[in-house]
Structures are given as C-alpha cells and as structure tokens.
Short mmCIF file of C-alpha atoms in Angstrom, two decimals:
data_model
loop_
_atom_site.label_atom_id
_atom_site.label_comp_id
_atom_site.label_asym_id
_atom_site.label_seq_id
_atom_site.Cartn_x
_atom_site.Cartn_y
_atom_site.Cartn_z
CA MET A 22 192.51 14.71 67.61
CA GLY A 23 190.17 11.86 66.65
CA LYS A 24 187.14 12.41 64.52
CA GLN A 25 183.95 12.64 66.55
CA LYS A 26 181.11 10.38 65.44
CA LYS A 27 177.49 11.34 65.45
CA PRO A 28 175.81 11.21 68.87
CA THR A 29 173.35 8.51 69.74
CA LYS A 30 169.63 9.12 69.89
CA GLY A 31 169.79 9.40 73.64
CA GLN A 32 171.90 12.51 73.45
CA SER A 33 170.07 15.86 73.17
CA ILE A 34 170.51 18.03 70.09
CA SER A 35 171.86 20.91 72.17
CA ASP A 36 174.39 18.69 73.96
CA ALA A 37 175.43 17.08 70.68
CA LYS A 38 176.10 20.41 68.97
CA ALA A 39 177.98 21.73 71.98
CA ALA A 40 180.06 18.56 72.23
CA ARG A 41 181.14 18.83 68.60
CA ARG A 42 181.94 22.52 68.75
CA ALA A 43 183.43 23.15 72.19
CA THR A 44 187.17 23.03 72.71
CA SER A 45 187.21 23.25 76.48
CA ALA A 46 184.89 23.24 79.46
CA ALA A 47 183.25 26.60 80.04
CA SER A 48 183.49 28.66 83.18
CA SER A 49 180.71 28.35 85.75
CA ALA A 50 177.59 30.44 85.54
CA ALA A 51 177.76 33.94 86.98
CA THR A 52 176.73 34.68 90.52
CA ALA A 53 173.07 35.50 91.14
CA GLY A 54 171.59 38.12 93.38
CA THR A 55 172.64 41.46 91.86
CA SER A 56 170.13 44.30 91.88
CA MET A 57 169.58 46.61 88.93
CA SER A 58 171.26 49.52 90.67
CA ALA A 59 174.27 47.28 91.31
CA LEU A 60 174.44 46.49 87.61
CA PHE A 61 174.78 50.16 86.71
CA ALA A 62 177.08 50.71 89.66
CA SER A 63 179.40 48.10 88.17
CA ALA A 64 179.34 50.04 84.90
CA ALA A 65 180.34 53.16 86.80
CA ARG A 66 183.31 51.30 88.30
CA GLY A 67 184.29 50.02 84.88
CA SER A 68 183.58 46.34 85.45
CA ALA A 69 181.14 43.78 84.10
CA ASN A 70 178.14 42.96 86.26
CA ALA A 71 177.75 39.92 88.47
CA ILE A 72 175.01 38.26 86.41
CA THR A 73 176.72 38.09 83.00
CA PRO A 74 180.30 38.87 81.95
CA TYR A 75 179.01 41.72 79.78
CA VAL A 76 178.10 45.20 80.95
CA VAL A 77 175.35 45.23 78.31
CA SER A 78 174.73 43.34 75.05
CA ALA A 79 172.36 43.25 72.06
CA PHE A 80 171.63 41.16 68.96
CA ASP A 81 170.76 43.03 65.76
CA ARG A 82 167.15 41.90 65.66
CA PRO A 83 165.37 40.60 63.73
CA ARG A 84 168.16 39.08 61.63
CA CYS A 85 170.50 38.31 64.55
CA ASP A 86 173.49 38.18 62.20
CA LEU A 87 175.51 40.36 64.57
CA PHE A 88 175.98 40.40 68.33
CA ALA A 89 177.39 43.39 70.22
CA ALA A 90 178.58 43.41 73.82
CA VAL A 91 180.34 45.86 76.09
CA THR A 92 183.35 44.32 77.78
CA VAL A 93 185.97 45.75 80.13
CA ALA A 94 189.66 45.76 79.22
CA LEU A 95 192.22 47.33 81.57
CA GLY A 96 189.46 49.27 83.32
CA ALA A 97 188.10 50.80 80.09
CA HIS A 98 184.88 49.93 78.26
CA GLN A 99 185.02 48.67 74.69
CA LEU A 100 182.29 47.52 72.34
CA SER A 101 182.92 44.24 70.54
CA VAL A 102 180.85 42.97 67.61
CA TRP A 103 180.74 39.34 66.44
CA ASP A 104 179.31 37.71 63.32
CA THR A 105 176.94 35.07 64.70
CA ARG A 106 177.16 32.99 61.50
CA THR A 107 180.90 32.42 61.79
CA GLY A 108 181.72 33.43 65.36
CA ALA A 109 184.30 35.89 64.02
CA LEU A 110 185.03 39.15 65.82
CA VAL A 111 184.27 41.76 63.14
CA ALA A 112 184.81 45.03 65.01
CA THR A 113 186.20 46.44 68.23
CA LEU A 114 184.79 49.91 68.91
CA LYS A 115 186.30 52.15 71.56
CA PRO A 116 184.74 55.29 73.09
CA PRO A 117 186.62 58.57 72.61
CA SER A 118 187.84 58.54 76.21
CA PRO A 119 189.03 55.59 78.34
CA SER A 120 186.91 56.95 81.19
CA THR A 121 183.65 56.70 79.18
CA ARG A 122 181.23 54.19 80.68
CA LEU A 123 178.67 52.58 78.37
CA THR A 124 175.25 51.80 79.87
CA SER A 125 172.91 50.79 77.01
CA LEU A 126 172.92 49.58 73.39
CA ALA A 127 170.57 49.68 70.39
CA TRP A 128 171.10 48.70 66.76
CA CYS A 129 170.08 51.21 64.07
CA GLN A 130 170.49 52.07 60.39
CA ASP A 131 172.20 54.95 58.64
CA PRO A 132 169.62 57.79 58.90
CA SER A 133 170.93 59.44 55.74
CA LEU A 134 169.65 56.57 53.58
CA PRO A 135 166.05 56.52 52.25
CA SER A 136 163.52 55.01 54.64
CA ASP A 137 162.81 52.18 52.19
CA ALA A 138 166.49 51.30 51.65
CA PRO A 139 167.33 47.68 52.55
CA ASP A 140 169.40 46.93 55.62
CA ASP A 141 172.36 45.83 53.48
CA ALA A 142 172.28 48.87 51.16
CA GLY A 143 175.64 49.28 49.52
CA VAL A 144 176.89 45.88 50.57
CA ASN A 145 178.56 45.30 47.18
CA GLY A 146 180.09 48.76 46.95
CA GLU A 147 183.79 49.52 47.09
CA ASP A 148 183.46 51.34 50.39
CA ALA A 149 182.09 48.24 52.08
CA ASN A 150 184.91 46.06 50.73
CA SER A 151 187.50 48.62 51.77
CA SER A 152 185.96 48.73 55.22
CA LEU A 153 186.19 44.95 55.51
CA LYS A 154 189.88 45.07 54.59
CA ARG A 155 190.46 47.76 57.20
CA ARG A 156 188.74 45.68 59.86
CA ARG A 157 190.83 42.65 58.98
CA ALA A 158 194.01 44.71 59.00
CA SER A 159 193.14 46.06 62.46
CA GLY A 160 192.48 42.57 63.80
CA GLY A 161 188.71 42.83 63.57
CA GLY A 162 188.35 39.62 61.53
CA GLY A 163 185.48 39.10 59.14
CA SER A 164 183.19 36.47 57.74
CA GLY A 165 184.22 36.94 54.11
CA LYS A 166 181.06 38.94 53.36
CA PRO A 167 181.36 42.74 53.42
CA MET A 168 179.62 44.34 56.36
CA PRO A 169 176.58 46.45 55.34
CA PRO A 170 177.76 50.06 55.64
CA SER A 171 174.27 51.08 56.80
CA ARG A 172 174.59 49.04 60.01
CA LEU A 173 175.16 51.30 63.03
CA ILE A 174 175.02 50.77 66.76
CA ALA A 175 174.09 53.37 69.37
CA ALA A 176 175.62 53.24 72.85
CA GLY A 177 174.34 55.29 75.77
CA THR A 178 176.87 56.59 78.27
CA MET A 179 176.97 57.42 81.95
CA ALA A 180 177.59 61.08 81.03
CA GLY A 181 174.32 61.38 79.08
CA GLU A 182 175.68 61.05 75.54
CA ILE A 183 174.69 58.60 72.81
CA LEU A 184 177.66 57.44 70.75
CA ILE A 185 176.76 56.09 67.30
CA PHE A 186 179.36 53.82 65.69
CA SER A 187 179.67 52.46 62.17
CA VAL A 188 180.33 48.73 62.45
CA ALA A 189 181.66 48.48 58.88
CA ARG A 190 184.17 51.30 59.31
CA ALA A 191 184.80 50.67 63.03
CA VAL A 192 184.61 54.40 63.78
CA LEU A 193 182.46 56.80 65.81
CA VAL A 194 180.26 58.63 63.30
CA THR A 195 178.16 60.93 65.51
CA THR A 196 177.44 61.88 69.10
CA LEU A 197 174.08 62.93 70.53
CA THR A 198 174.23 65.00 73.70
CA ALA A 199 171.16 64.88 75.91
CA PRO A 200 169.85 68.12 77.47
CA ALA A 201 170.74 68.65 81.11
CA SER A 202 168.30 67.07 83.55
CA SER A 203 166.63 69.06 86.30
CA LYS A 204 166.17 65.93 88.42
CA SER A 205 168.62 63.80 90.33
CA SER A 206 168.74 60.07 90.93
CA SER A 207 167.84 59.09 94.50
CA VAL A 208 168.31 55.36 93.94
CA SER A 209 172.02 54.84 93.45
CA SER A 210 174.83 57.24 94.25
CA SER A 211 176.97 55.33 91.71
CA LEU A 212 174.60 56.19 88.87
CA ALA A 213 174.56 59.72 87.47
CA PRO A 214 171.07 61.06 86.71
CA THR A 215 172.27 61.76 83.17
CA ALA A 216 173.09 58.08 82.49
CA ILE A 217 171.35 56.83 79.35
CA THR A 218 169.80 53.60 80.59
CA GLY A 219 167.65 52.73 77.57
CA ILE A 220 167.52 53.42 73.82
CA CYS A 221 165.01 52.34 71.17
CA VAL A 222 165.02 53.20 67.46
CA SER A 223 162.00 53.60 65.19
CA ALA A 224 161.45 50.71 62.77
CA THR A 225 159.50 52.92 60.34
CA ASN A 226 161.71 56.04 60.30
CA ARG A 227 165.42 55.38 60.79
CA ARG A 228 165.99 59.05 61.69
CA HIS A 229 163.99 58.75 64.90
CA ALA A 230 164.98 57.29 68.26
CA PHE A 231 164.02 57.57 71.93
CA SER A 232 166.27 57.50 74.96
CA VAL A 233 165.59 57.45 78.69
CA ALA A 234 167.95 58.61 81.44
CA ALA A 235 168.13 57.49 85.07
CA SER A 236 166.47 60.78 86.05
CA GLY A 237 163.38 59.79 84.03
CA ASP A 238 164.07 62.24 81.20
CA VAL A 239 162.79 60.85 77.88
CA VAL A 240 164.17 62.40 74.68
CA HIS A 241 162.80 61.98 71.14
CA TRP A 242 165.76 62.35 68.76
CA ASP A 243 166.25 63.12 65.11
CA ILE A 244 169.49 61.17 64.65
CA ALA A 245 170.34 62.65 61.25
CA SER A 246 170.22 66.28 62.40
CA LYS A 247 171.26 65.49 66.00
CA THR A 248 168.34 67.54 67.29
CA VAL A 249 165.79 67.00 70.06
CA LEU A 250 162.26 66.71 68.68
CA ALA A 251 160.55 66.37 72.05
CA ARG A 252 161.39 65.85 75.69
CA PHE A 253 159.44 64.98 78.84
CA ASN A 254 160.06 63.48 82.26
CA ALA A 255 158.53 60.10 83.09
CA ASP A 256 158.77 60.88 86.82
CA SER A 257 160.05 57.40 87.61
CA GLN A 258 162.90 56.51 89.96
CA LEU A 259 165.84 54.99 88.13
CA ALA A 260 164.08 54.76 84.77
CA SER A 261 165.93 51.93 83.11
CA ARG A 262 164.19 50.74 79.95
CA VAL A 263 162.15 52.12 77.06
CA ALA A 264 160.26 50.31 74.28
CA LEU A 265 158.49 51.67 71.19
CA TYR A 266 155.48 50.13 69.44
CA GLU A 267 154.59 51.23 65.91
CA ALA A 268 151.59 49.67 64.18
CA ALA A 269 153.13 50.47 60.81
CA ALA A 270 156.16 48.31 61.61
CA ALA A 271 154.04 45.38 62.79
CA GLY A 272 151.24 45.56 60.26
CA GLY A 273 152.95 45.36 56.88
CA SER A 274 155.28 46.97 54.40
CA GLY A 275 154.90 49.83 51.99
CA ALA A 276 154.40 53.56 52.45
CA ALA A 277 150.61 53.39 52.07
CA ALA A 278 150.27 50.64 54.66
CA ALA A 279 152.57 52.51 57.03
CA ALA A 280 150.62 55.75 56.67
CA ALA A 281 147.28 54.01 57.20
CA ALA A 282 148.52 52.14 60.26
CA ALA A 283 150.03 55.28 61.77
CA ALA A 284 146.79 57.21 61.27
CA THR A 285 144.63 54.59 62.96
CA SER A 286 147.05 53.59 65.71
CA PRO A 287 149.56 56.20 66.93
CA ALA A 288 152.89 54.97 68.24
CA LYS A 289 153.10 53.98 71.89
CA LEU A 290 156.08 54.25 74.21
CA MET A 291 156.61 52.23 77.38
CA VAL A 292 158.97 53.72 79.97
CA ALA A 293 159.93 51.44 82.83
CA GLY A 294 161.49 52.15 86.19
CA HIS A 295 159.98 51.46 89.59
CA GLN A 296 156.76 52.37 87.78
CA VAL A 297 155.84 51.29 84.26
CA ARG A 298 154.07 53.95 82.20
CA LEU A 299 152.53 53.76 78.74
CA TYR A 300 152.61 56.94 76.64
CA GLN A 301 151.17 58.01 73.35
CA THR A 302 154.20 59.46 71.62
CA PRO A 303 154.15 62.95 70.12
CA ASP A 304 153.74 63.15 66.35
CA GLU A 305 156.69 63.59 64.01
CA LYS A 306 156.55 67.38 64.24
CA ALA A 307 156.15 67.20 68.04
CA SER A 308 153.12 69.47 67.81
CA THR A 309 151.41 67.52 70.61
CA PRO A 310 153.12 66.46 73.85
CA ALA A 311 153.39 62.88 75.00
CA ARG A 312 150.50 61.86 77.22
CA VAL A 313 150.11 59.02 79.70
CA LEU A 314 147.73 56.31 78.51
CA LYS A 315 148.15 53.87 81.40
CA GLU A 316 150.30 53.44 84.49
CA PHE A 317 151.28 50.13 86.06
CA VAL A 318 152.79 49.41 89.45
CA GLY A 319 153.99 45.87 89.76
CA HIS A 320 157.76 45.64 90.29
CA ALA A 321 159.43 46.43 93.60
CA SER A 322 162.88 46.27 91.97
CA GLN A 323 164.34 47.79 88.84
CA VAL A 324 163.11 46.74 85.41
CA LEU A 325 165.64 44.83 83.28
CA ALA A 326 163.66 44.52 80.04
CA VAL A 327 160.38 45.63 78.49
CA LYS A 328 158.89 44.32 75.20
CA PHE A 329 155.68 44.85 73.24
CA SER A 330 153.68 42.06 71.63
CA ARG A 331 153.25 42.17 67.85
CA SER A 332 149.78 43.71 68.10
CA GLY A 333 150.84 46.24 70.74
CA SER A 334 147.95 45.17 72.95
CA LEU A 335 150.32 43.63 75.49
CA CYS A 336 153.65 44.59 77.00
CA LEU A 337 155.92 42.38 79.08
CA SER A 338 158.41 43.50 81.70
CA ALA A 339 161.03 41.69 83.76
CA ALA A 340 162.70 43.07 86.88
CA ALA A 341 165.72 42.19 89.01
CA GLN A 342 165.05 39.72 91.81
CA ASP A 343 161.44 39.25 90.65
CA ARG A 344 160.50 35.75 89.54
CA PHE A 345 157.33 37.03 87.88
CA ILE A 346 157.34 38.39 84.33
CA SER A 347 154.42 40.79 84.17
CA VAL A 348 152.14 40.82 81.11
CA TRP A 349 150.41 44.22 80.96
CA ASP A 350 147.21 45.15 79.15
CA CYS A 351 148.08 48.10 76.88
CA ASP A 352 144.55 48.79 75.69
CA ALA A 353 143.99 52.38 76.78
CA SER A 354 140.23 51.84 76.93
CA SER A 355 140.61 49.02 79.45
CA ASN A 356 141.21 49.48 83.16
CA LYS A 357 142.63 45.99 83.56
CA PRO A 358 146.36 46.14 84.43
CA ASN A 359 147.63 42.54 84.51
CA VAL A 360 146.73 39.91 81.94
CA ALA A 361 149.05 37.25 83.36
CA ALA A 362 152.33 36.64 85.13
CA LEU A 363 154.92 34.24 83.72
CA THR A 364 156.94 32.58 86.48
CA VAL A 365 160.56 31.42 86.56
CA ASP A 366 162.43 29.55 89.28
CA THR A 367 165.40 31.95 89.25
CA PRO A 368 165.23 35.75 88.79
CA PRO A 369 165.47 36.88 85.15
CA VAL A 370 168.30 38.57 83.29
CA ASP A 371 166.53 39.39 80.02
CA LEU A 372 163.39 38.67 78.02
CA ASP A 373 162.28 38.78 74.40
CA VAL A 374 159.04 38.42 72.43
CA SER A 375 158.99 36.89 68.95
CA PRO A 376 157.00 38.09 65.90
CA ALA A 377 154.54 35.28 66.71
CA ASP A 378 154.23 36.51 70.33
CA ARG A 379 156.24 33.65 71.79
CA VAL A 380 158.18 34.58 74.91
CA LEU A 381 161.63 33.67 76.16
CA VAL A 382 163.35 34.58 79.41
CA LEU A 383 167.01 34.10 80.31
CA ASP A 384 167.40 33.61 84.06
CA GLU A 385 170.35 33.97 86.42
CA ALA A 386 170.96 30.22 86.36
CA GLY A 387 171.69 30.40 82.62
CA VAL A 388 168.43 28.66 81.67
CA VAL A 389 166.25 29.87 78.80
CA CYS A 390 162.54 29.55 79.61
CA LEU A 391 160.00 29.49 76.77
CA TRP A 392 156.26 30.12 76.43
CA ASN A 393 154.30 29.55 73.23
CA SER A 394 152.14 32.61 73.93
CA ALA A 395 152.16 35.56 76.29
CA THR A 396 148.45 35.28 77.01
CA PRO A 397 146.83 32.53 79.11
CA SER A 398 144.49 30.16 77.29
CA SER A 399 142.30 29.96 80.38
CA THR A 400 142.26 31.05 83.97
CA ARG A 401 144.90 29.16 85.89
CA PRO A 402 145.48 28.77 89.62
CA SER A 403 147.98 30.98 91.34
CA ASP A 404 151.60 29.90 91.60
CA PRO A 405 152.00 26.86 93.89
CA ASP A 406 155.43 28.09 94.96
CA ALA A 407 153.72 30.89 96.89
CA ALA A 408 152.93 28.40 99.64
CA SER A 409 156.66 27.88 100.21
CA GLY A 410 157.16 31.51 101.18
CA LYS A 411 158.28 32.88 97.80
CA LYS A 412 156.80 36.09 96.45
CA ALA A 413 153.19 35.59 95.32
CA ARG A 414 150.82 37.50 93.07
CA PRO A 415 147.13 38.09 93.73
CA SER A 416 145.05 35.05 92.80
CA ALA A 417 143.12 37.15 90.25
CA THR A 418 146.21 37.19 88.02
CA PRO A 419 146.82 33.81 86.35
CA THR A 420 150.41 32.57 86.52
CA ARG A 421 152.15 30.27 84.07
CA LYS A 422 155.32 28.26 84.35
CA PRO A 423 157.56 27.72 81.30
CA GLU A 424 156.33 25.33 78.65
CA ALA A 425 159.90 24.45 77.62
CA VAL A 426 163.47 25.22 78.70
CA ILE A 427 166.83 25.34 76.94
CA LYS A 428 170.05 24.26 78.67
CA LEU A 429 173.46 23.81 77.10
CA SER A 430 176.39 21.63 78.14
CA LEU A 431 180.00 21.65 76.96
CA VAL A 432 182.44 18.73 76.89
CA PRO A 433 186.12 18.65 75.87
CA HIS A 434 187.05 17.07 72.55
CA ARG A 435 188.27 13.54 73.17
CA LYS A 436 188.91 10.58 70.96
CA ALA A 437 186.02 8.12 70.88
CA THR A 438 186.03 4.78 69.09
CA ASN A 439 182.27 4.23 68.99
CA ASP A 440 178.94 5.90 69.64
CA ALA A 441 178.50 4.31 73.06
CA GLU A 442 181.89 5.55 74.21
CA LEU A 443 181.15 9.02 72.88
CA THR A 444 177.83 9.14 74.74
CA ALA A 445 179.34 7.87 78.00
CA ASP A 446 182.26 10.29 77.76
CA ALA A 447 179.92 13.23 77.10
CA ALA A 448 177.73 12.29 80.05
CA SER A 449 180.67 12.04 82.47
CA SER A 450 182.59 15.16 81.43
CA ALA A 451 179.78 17.54 80.42
CA ARG A 452 179.54 20.82 82.31
CA PRO A 453 176.81 23.46 82.14
CA ALA A 454 177.56 26.06 79.48
CA PRO A 455 176.91 29.62 80.62
CA ILE A 456 174.35 31.21 78.29
CA LEU A 457 175.44 34.81 77.82
CA ALA A 458 172.54 36.24 75.79
CA VAL A 459 169.45 35.13 73.88
CA SER A 460 167.09 36.60 71.30
CA PHE A 461 164.33 35.64 68.89
CA CYS A 462 165.13 35.99 65.19
CA TYR A 463 162.70 37.01 62.44
CA ASP A 464 161.77 33.36 61.77
CA ASP A 465 160.95 32.70 65.44
CA ARG A 466 164.12 30.68 65.95
CA VAL A 467 166.09 31.29 69.14
CA MET A 468 169.63 32.69 68.89
CA VAL A 469 171.88 31.80 71.82
CA ALA A 470 175.32 33.21 72.70
CA TYR A 471 177.16 30.95 75.13
CA GLY A 472 180.53 29.85 76.46
CA ASN A 473 183.56 32.10 76.86
CA SER A 474 182.54 35.77 76.93
CA LEU A 475 185.68 36.80 75.03
CA VAL A 476 185.17 34.19 72.32
CA PRO A 477 181.44 33.44 72.43
CA LYS A 478 179.82 30.69 70.41
CA PHE A 479 176.43 30.98 68.76
CA GLU A 480 173.61 28.54 68.10
CA ARG A 481 170.44 29.29 66.17
#
C-alpha cells in the first residue's frame, strides 16, 4: 500500500483525517423515521434500532476516554466498551441472562471510594494491572494503560433492574432492583412499565443516582447500600429521560464550595416524557419529598435527550420526529416556558451541552449541528421552513438554525503519486461516513464515533 501524502488545502480537515484512517467505505446512514416507542420496541425484540446500529450508547463525559454501546449478537444484548484514544475494544460485558434487554446507560464511579477520590484512583495498583491482563486474555484488548478500577457503568434493563459493571474487571459488581410500579405503560405494548429508560448519577456524591421507568416512577438510589432513598411518580406517559443539575458540581471544587452551593441552590431534576417536568429533588436524607417547580408541554413525540446548561437556568430537550430542540427556562420564579427553539433539517437522535453552554445535535442524516450558545442574542423571526408546511412554533419563540455543521466522509486507501491525484481520488470515491454518536468533552472539543459500528473510529 502506497504512502499517502498530505492533503491539499482544498480538502477539509475532517475528510483528510478520514481519508488517512479509513480502510474501506462505510455503510450507508441508518434509516430515518423511527419513533421513540419503536426504539424501545426494538430493544424488546433484541435488535438495534433503525436510527443507529446501537440500542443505546454513552461516552464517559467529561473526559470521553471511553465509549460504551449496547449491541446485539445472536439475539442477545451485550455491552461493548472502547478506548477512544486507541480505538481498542477494552471490555465486553454480558448481562447475567441472554434474555436480558438493556434500555439505558450511565457512567459512574465506585461508590465505596471517598467522594474526593480522583476518577483514576488506584490506576497504578496491582489489581488494575491484573485486570488489564485478564481483559487482554479474554480478547478485550487494551490501550497499554491500566483501566481505572473505579470506572463503572450502569445499565438499565427492560425488567426494571440496574446492572452495574466494572469495566476494569469486566464483571457485574452489583444489581439494583427497582420497586414494583403501580402504573402501566399505555404507549407501547412492547415496552414493560418497569423498563428503566433513563439513569443519571450525581457528580457530587458518587453514591447517589436517579432512575426513571416507562411508568413514570422516579427512584433516588444509594448505590453503595443498594437502597431506595426516595421514590415518586412523574405521571408522564412513557417517561424516557432524566437529568440532574447540581450547583456544587457546576460551581467549583472543594467541600466548602460544594456545601455552600448546595445550600443556596438545591439540586434540580428534569424528568421527560410526553411532558417535561422540573423537580426540586429531596435532600440527602429524603426528609422532604420532591416537588414540581415547573411543567412544560412542548413535544408531541417521545423525548430522546434532556440536558441542563452549566448554570442550571436552562434545560434543552430533543424528541423523536421533532425538528425543534426546545430550550426551557428553568427559573422557578419565572412563568416563561420557552427561551428559544433550535431547528434542524432532519429529526434529532441525540443532543449535548458543553461546559461553555455550546450545543450540538446529531440528526438522523448523520450530521452534527452546532450552536455557540443555547440562548438567542436577540429576537429572531420564526422559522422560514414553516411556510413550506413543516411543523412551526409560535412566533413568540425565537428559532435558530445551526451556526456550523460537521460531516465526515470515508475513502478507501489507494496509492497516489501526488497531492492533486490524492485530492481527485478522494473527491471521486468519498462516501458519507455514518456518525454513530457524539459528545462534548471537558475542553469543549467534540468527540465523534463513526464508521463501522462493530469497529468504530473516533475523532476528537
């Protein structure tokens, strides 16, 4: 194989990187048009959904050093974890039963470690090195750096359990069993009301996590003791996502700063289904129940993602078959629901908000749309596409199209004798690369997983 020369100035950075790295043309982008209930229905059948090849996936924000995705092999779900720095598969985690269906993911830390322990606590210990050898021996690969033993991943199941795996040891370490729900799901007969559709973990206390089930049941967990600290029903059809905002996590480090922030600004929880509700979470001892701060009604379809801004004053939500990303006002003293609506040409798959409040959305066409800020700088006219018959928002809500987009292309490796030949060959043989997942990292850079779902490639 001939050595590839550097691309010419006319070739984009993304295309140049993909051209150097790709070994074959990627498969076409996944089919659009799947509703949220169909996504979970596919999980119940044991297959990946029709928007991405993965049942569900997650980067370990904010570092984005690891990427986890649920794939289907011989009708059974398995959880694969890749090192995004090397592309190596570092762990393959299997549920206890082949019939277990995984419906949600969330990264977390070992709750037995002190709250101020670093994420890579014990990385140089013998246990970590032994774990790496075991992963390599079992075919899990490795990047040459021992996996932090504190790194865990929680996976919600259709049966209402939360399975917590150690990535370093590639084993199931604990199981949380949700209390039985008194409500049933009236949205999809393929989705059990017990299905854990969303999980979020506290950034200030690694023992604490929240989960939401399709029935609307929200559970506040103590992961270490496997006990339920609090429970309430969000009374939302097919509740599908949950997000936690903690001022202590956003405001600074240190126990004193965390305590001061928590005292002045209690944690807030957003639960999203057909309705989107903002709650003040109960305190650590659960002496006070969760109470509704605000309620939003803006999505006719099921919510795919919900994210808070850094200040917690805004929350964004994206829904299936809805080209508008809603930006909600989370100030409990304000009666204003919508701040803005971010528009995309193709319905979204996922969204993320960076530490600097930048916004990205991955759509069904495999395009990443970017906004420099979630809030409008001034009042803007309503979406011009509304005139063409597409769904429109009230004119009082300003709408904003993306300020930038990311697209990737893959070309086969071929011998090129000069830069002009390389550029011409790339232009003629390039094919769109399916973007599988995206996320912001701690430094506001965008992490992209793309290409073959079984052997994904990563760009930061």
